[in-house]
Amino acid sequence: MRRLMTFPCAGETLVATLDEAEGKTGLLIVSGGNEIRIGAHRGMALLAQRLAARGHPVFRFDRRGIGDSTGENGGFLSSAPDIAAAATAFRAETGIERLAAFGNCDAATALALFGNAAGIDRLILANPWVIEQFDDLPPAAAIRARYAEKLRDPREWLRLARGGVSLRKLFRGLSNCRATGRSVHNRSRNAFARPCERANPA
């Protein structure tokens, strides 16, 4: 049986979906990015349904500021209280004895950082996010490939002549192309940050 519920977190109200089952091992699903608990194309809801049918209760929730939950969206690095509150609510509601948690992308990183403190017994991490984005530009190789493509397009030359190209982004992109592999490695080593949309140069 699937039902909605709410639970408190840092003065806010978080909304969750519980797929009930008789098993004593439950799965907590933590959504990545700004994705709501249903998942892309209902993927997490379908996963929860299938696991519950096999006897494992599944708990999905929207963190603060996402979906149906109240509060401010502070990104995955601020999600430690949300994960801990969800784990506590899941255990209290079902009486499970073992708690596993699944996360994708920055949710996987959040679980790696905060899962132990939340009392989670096992982690299932898919594609953890481990690169900090320092600006809104793509990597140097991607910029070079894009400019090479633009240089072969006569319409882009006409666009440049008519003032339709942001010179600020153009110069920033060219500057980023000169970055060495060493400097990029040093900037991103041991860093964690929320994935962001990358703007196309020029």
CSV table of C-alpha atoms in Angstrom, one decimal:
chain,number,residue,atom,x,y,z
A,1,MET,CA,0.0,0.0,0.0
A,2,ARG,CA,1.3,3.5,-0.9
A,3,ARG,CA,0.5,6.5,1.3
A,4,LEU,CA,1.6,10.1,1.8
A,5,MET,CA,2.9,11.4,5.1
A,6,THR,CA,4.7,14.4,6.5
A,7,PHE,CA,7.5,14.8,9.1
A,8,PRO,CA,9.3,17.8,10.6
A,9,CYS,CA,12.8,19.0,9.7
A,10,ALA,CA,14.5,22.1,11.1
A,11,GLY,CA,11.2,23.9,11.7
A,12,GLU,CA,9.8,23.0,8.2
A,13,THR,CA,7.4,20.3,7.0
A,14,LEU,CA,8.7,17.6,4.6
A,15,VAL,CA,6.4,15.5,2.5
A,16,ALA,CA,7.1,11.8,1.8
A,17,THR,CA,5.7,8.8,0.1
A,18,LEU,CA,5.8,5.4,1.9
A,19,ASP,CA,5.4,2.2,0.0
A,20,GLU,CA,4.5,-0.2,2.8
A,21,ALA,CA,5.7,-3.8,3.1
A,22,GLU,CA,6.3,-6.4,5.8
A,23,GLY,CA,10.1,-6.7,5.5
A,24,LYS,CA,12.5,-5.5,8.1
A,25,THR,CA,14.9,-4.0,5.7
A,26,GLY,CA,13.8,-0.7,4.2
A,27,LEU,CA,15.1,1.5,1.4
A,28,LEU,CA,15.3,5.3,1.7
A,29,ILE,CA,15.5,7.0,-1.7
A,30,VAL,CA,17.2,10.4,-1.7
A,31,SER,CA,16.5,12.4,-4.9
A,32,GLY,CA,19.3,14.1,-6.7
A,33,GLY,CA,19.5,17.7,-7.9
A,34,ASN,CA,16.2,19.5,-7.6
A,35,GLU,CA,14.2,16.4,-8.6
A,36,ILE,CA,11.1,15.7,-6.6
A,37,ARG,CA,10.5,12.3,-4.9
A,38,ILE,CA,8.6,10.7,-7.8
A,39,GLY,CA,11.8,10.8,-9.9
A,40,ALA,CA,12.4,11.4,-13.6
A,41,HIS,CA,9.6,9.8,-15.7
A,42,ARG,CA,8.2,8.4,-12.4
A,43,GLY,CA,11.3,6.2,-12.1
A,44,MET,CA,11.7,6.3,-8.3
A,45,ALA,CA,8.0,5.7,-7.8
A,46,LEU,CA,8.1,2.7,-10.0
A,47,LEU,CA,11.3,1.4,-8.3
A,48,ALA,CA,9.6,1.8,-4.9
A,49,GLN,CA,6.5,0.0,-6.1
A,50,ARG,CA,8.5,-3.0,-7.3
A,51,LEU,CA,10.7,-3.3,-4.2
A,52,ALA,CA,7.6,-3.0,-1.9
A,53,ALA,CA,6.0,-5.9,-3.9
A,54,ARG,CA,9.1,-7.9,-3.0
A,55,GLY,CA,8.6,-7.2,0.7
A,56,HIS,CA,10.8,-4.2,1.3
A,57,PRO,CA,9.2,-0.9,2.5
A,58,VAL,CA,10.5,2.2,0.6
A,59,PHE,CA,10.5,5.8,1.7
A,60,ARG,CA,10.8,8.8,-0.7
A,61,PHE,CA,10.8,12.4,0.3
A,62,ASP,CA,11.2,16.0,-0.9
A,63,ARG,CA,13.9,17.9,0.9
A,64,ARG,CA,13.3,21.4,2.2
A,65,GLY,CA,12.4,23.8,-0.6
A,66,ILE,CA,11.7,21.0,-3.2
A,67,GLY,CA,8.4,19.7,-4.4
A,68,ASP,CA,5.7,19.6,-1.7
A,69,SER,CA,8.1,20.4,1.2
A,70,THR,CA,8.3,23.8,2.8
A,71,GLY,CA,11.5,25.8,3.5
A,72,GLU,CA,14.4,27.1,1.5
A,73,ASN,CA,16.3,24.9,-1.0
A,74,GLY,CA,19.9,25.1,0.2
A,75,GLY,CA,21.2,22.4,-2.2
A,76,PHE,CA,22.6,19.0,-1.4
A,77,LEU,CA,25.3,20.2,0.9
A,78,SER,CA,22.6,21.5,3.3
A,79,SER,CA,20.6,18.2,3.2
A,80,ALA,CA,22.1,16.5,6.3
A,81,PRO,CA,19.1,17.4,8.5
A,82,ASP,CA,16.7,16.3,5.8
A,83,ILE,CA,18.3,12.9,5.4
A,84,ALA,CA,18.5,12.4,9.2
A,85,ALA,CA,14.8,13.4,9.7
A,86,ALA,CA,13.7,11.2,6.8
A,87,ALA,CA,15.6,8.2,8.3
A,88,THR,CA,14.1,8.8,11.7
A,89,ALA,CA,10.6,9.1,10.3
A,90,PHE,CA,11.0,6.0,8.2
A,91,ARG,CA,12.1,3.9,11.1
A,92,ALA,CA,9.4,5.3,13.4
A,93,GLU,CA,6.7,4.7,10.9
A,94,THR,CA,7.6,1.1,9.9
A,95,GLY,CA,9.7,-0.4,12.7
A,96,ILE,CA,12.4,-1.5,10.2
A,97,GLU,CA,15.5,-3.0,11.7
A,98,ARG,CA,17.9,-2.3,8.8
A,99,LEU,CA,18.0,0.8,6.7
A,100,ALA,CA,19.6,1.1,3.2
A,101,ALA,CA,19.6,4.3,1.2
A,102,PHE,CA,19.9,5.0,-2.5
A,103,GLY,CA,21.0,8.2,-4.1
A,104,ASN,CA,22.1,9.3,-7.6
A,105,CYS,CA,24.5,12.2,-8.5
A,106,ASP,CA,24.6,14.8,-5.8
A,107,ALA,CA,22.2,12.8,-3.7
A,108,ALA,CA,24.8,10.0,-3.7
A,109,THR,CA,27.4,12.5,-2.5
A,110,ALA,CA,25.1,13.7,0.2
A,111,LEU,CA,24.5,10.2,1.4
A,112,ALA,CA,28.3,9.5,1.4
A,113,LEU,CA,28.8,12.7,3.5
A,114,PHE,CA,25.8,12.5,5.9
A,115,GLY,CA,24.5,8.9,5.8
A,116,ASN,CA,26.5,7.6,8.7
A,117,ALA,CA,25.4,10.4,11.0
A,118,ALA,CA,21.8,9.7,9.9
A,119,GLY,CA,22.0,6.1,11.2
A,120,ILE,CA,21.8,4.5,7.7
A,121,ASP,CA,23.2,1.0,7.6
A,122,ARG,CA,24.0,0.6,3.9
A,123,LEU,CA,24.5,3.0,1.0
A,124,ILE,CA,23.8,2.4,-2.7
A,125,LEU,CA,25.5,5.3,-4.6
A,126,ALA,CA,25.1,5.9,-8.3
A,127,ASN,CA,27.3,8.4,-10.2
A,128,PRO,CA,28.3,10.5,-7.1
A,129,TRP,CA,29.0,14.2,-7.9
A,130,VAL,CA,32.6,15.0,-7.0
A,131,ILE,CA,33.5,18.1,-9.2
A,132,GLU,CA,33.0,21.6,-8.0
A,133,GLN,CA,31.8,24.0,-10.7
A,134,PHE,CA,33.6,27.4,-10.2
A,135,ASP,CA,31.9,29.3,-13.0
A,136,ASP,CA,29.1,28.9,-15.6
A,137,LEU,CA,31.4,27.7,-18.4
A,138,PRO,CA,31.8,24.2,-19.7
A,139,PRO,CA,35.3,22.5,-19.6
A,140,ALA,CA,38.0,23.9,-21.9
A,141,ALA,CA,37.8,21.0,-24.4
A,142,ALA,CA,34.0,21.5,-24.8
A,143,ILE,CA,34.6,25.2,-25.4
A,144,ARG,CA,37.2,24.6,-28.1
A,145,ALA,CA,35.0,22.1,-29.9
A,146,ARG,CA,32.0,24.5,-29.8
A,147,TYR,CA,34.1,27.4,-31.2
A,148,ALA,CA,35.5,25.2,-33.9
A,149,GLU,CA,32.0,24.4,-34.9
A,150,LYS,CA,30.9,28.0,-34.9
A,151,LEU,CA,33.9,29.1,-37.0
A,152,ARG,CA,32.8,26.8,-39.7
A,153,ASP,CA,29.3,28.3,-39.8
A,154,PRO,CA,28.9,31.5,-41.9
A,155,ARG,CA,25.8,32.5,-40.0
A,156,GLU,CA,27.9,32.8,-36.8
A,157,TRP,CA,30.2,35.2,-38.5
A,158,LEU,CA,27.2,37.3,-39.6
A,159,ARG,CA,25.9,37.1,-36.0
A,160,LEU,CA,29.2,38.4,-34.7
A,161,ALA,CA,29.2,41.3,-37.2
A,162,ARG,CA,25.7,42.3,-36.1
A,163,GLY,CA,26.6,42.4,-32.4
A,164,GLY,CA,24.7,39.2,-31.5
A,165,VAL,CA,27.6,37.6,-29.7
A,166,SER,CA,28.4,38.4,-26.0
A,167,LEU,CA,32.0,39.5,-26.1
A,168,ARG,CA,32.2,39.0,-22.3
A,169,LYS,CA,31.4,35.3,-22.7
A,170,LEU,CA,33.6,35.0,-25.7
A,171,PHE,CA,36.7,36.3,-23.9
A,172,ARG,CA,35.9,34.2,-20.8
A,173,GLY,CA,35.6,31.2,-23.0
A,174,LEU,CA,38.9,31.8,-24.7
A,175,SER,CA,40.5,32.4,-21.4
A,176,ASN,CA,39.2,29.2,-20.0
A,177,CYS,CA,40.6,27.3,-23.1
A,178,ARG,CA,44.1,28.2,-21.9
A,179,ALA,CA,43.6,26.5,-18.5
A,180,THR,CA,46.1,23.6,-18.1
A,181,GLY,CA,45.0,20.2,-16.9
A,182,ARG,CA,47.0,20.8,-13.8
A,183,SER,CA,45.2,23.9,-12.8
A,184,VAL,CA,41.8,22.3,-13.4
A,185,HIS,CA,42.8,19.3,-11.3
A,186,ASN,CA,44.0,21.6,-8.4
A,187,ARG,CA,40.7,23.6,-8.5
A,188,SER,CA,38.5,20.5,-8.3
A,189,ARG,CA,40.4,18.2,-6.1
A,190,ASN,CA,38.5,17.2,-2.9
A,191,ALA,CA,35.7,19.5,-3.8
A,192,PHE,CA,31.9,18.9,-3.8
A,193,ALA,CA,29.3,21.2,-5.2
A,194,ARG,CA,25.8,21.0,-6.7
A,195,PRO,CA,25.7,20.4,-10.4
A,196,CYS,CA,24.5,23.4,-12.3
A,197,GLU,CA,23.3,24.2,-15.8
A,198,ARG,CA,26.1,25.1,-18.1
A,199,ALA,CA,25.6,28.2,-20.3
A,200,ASN,CA,26.8,27.9,-23.9
A,201,PRO,CA,29.7,30.3,-24.6
A,202,ALA,CA,28.9,33.3,-26.9
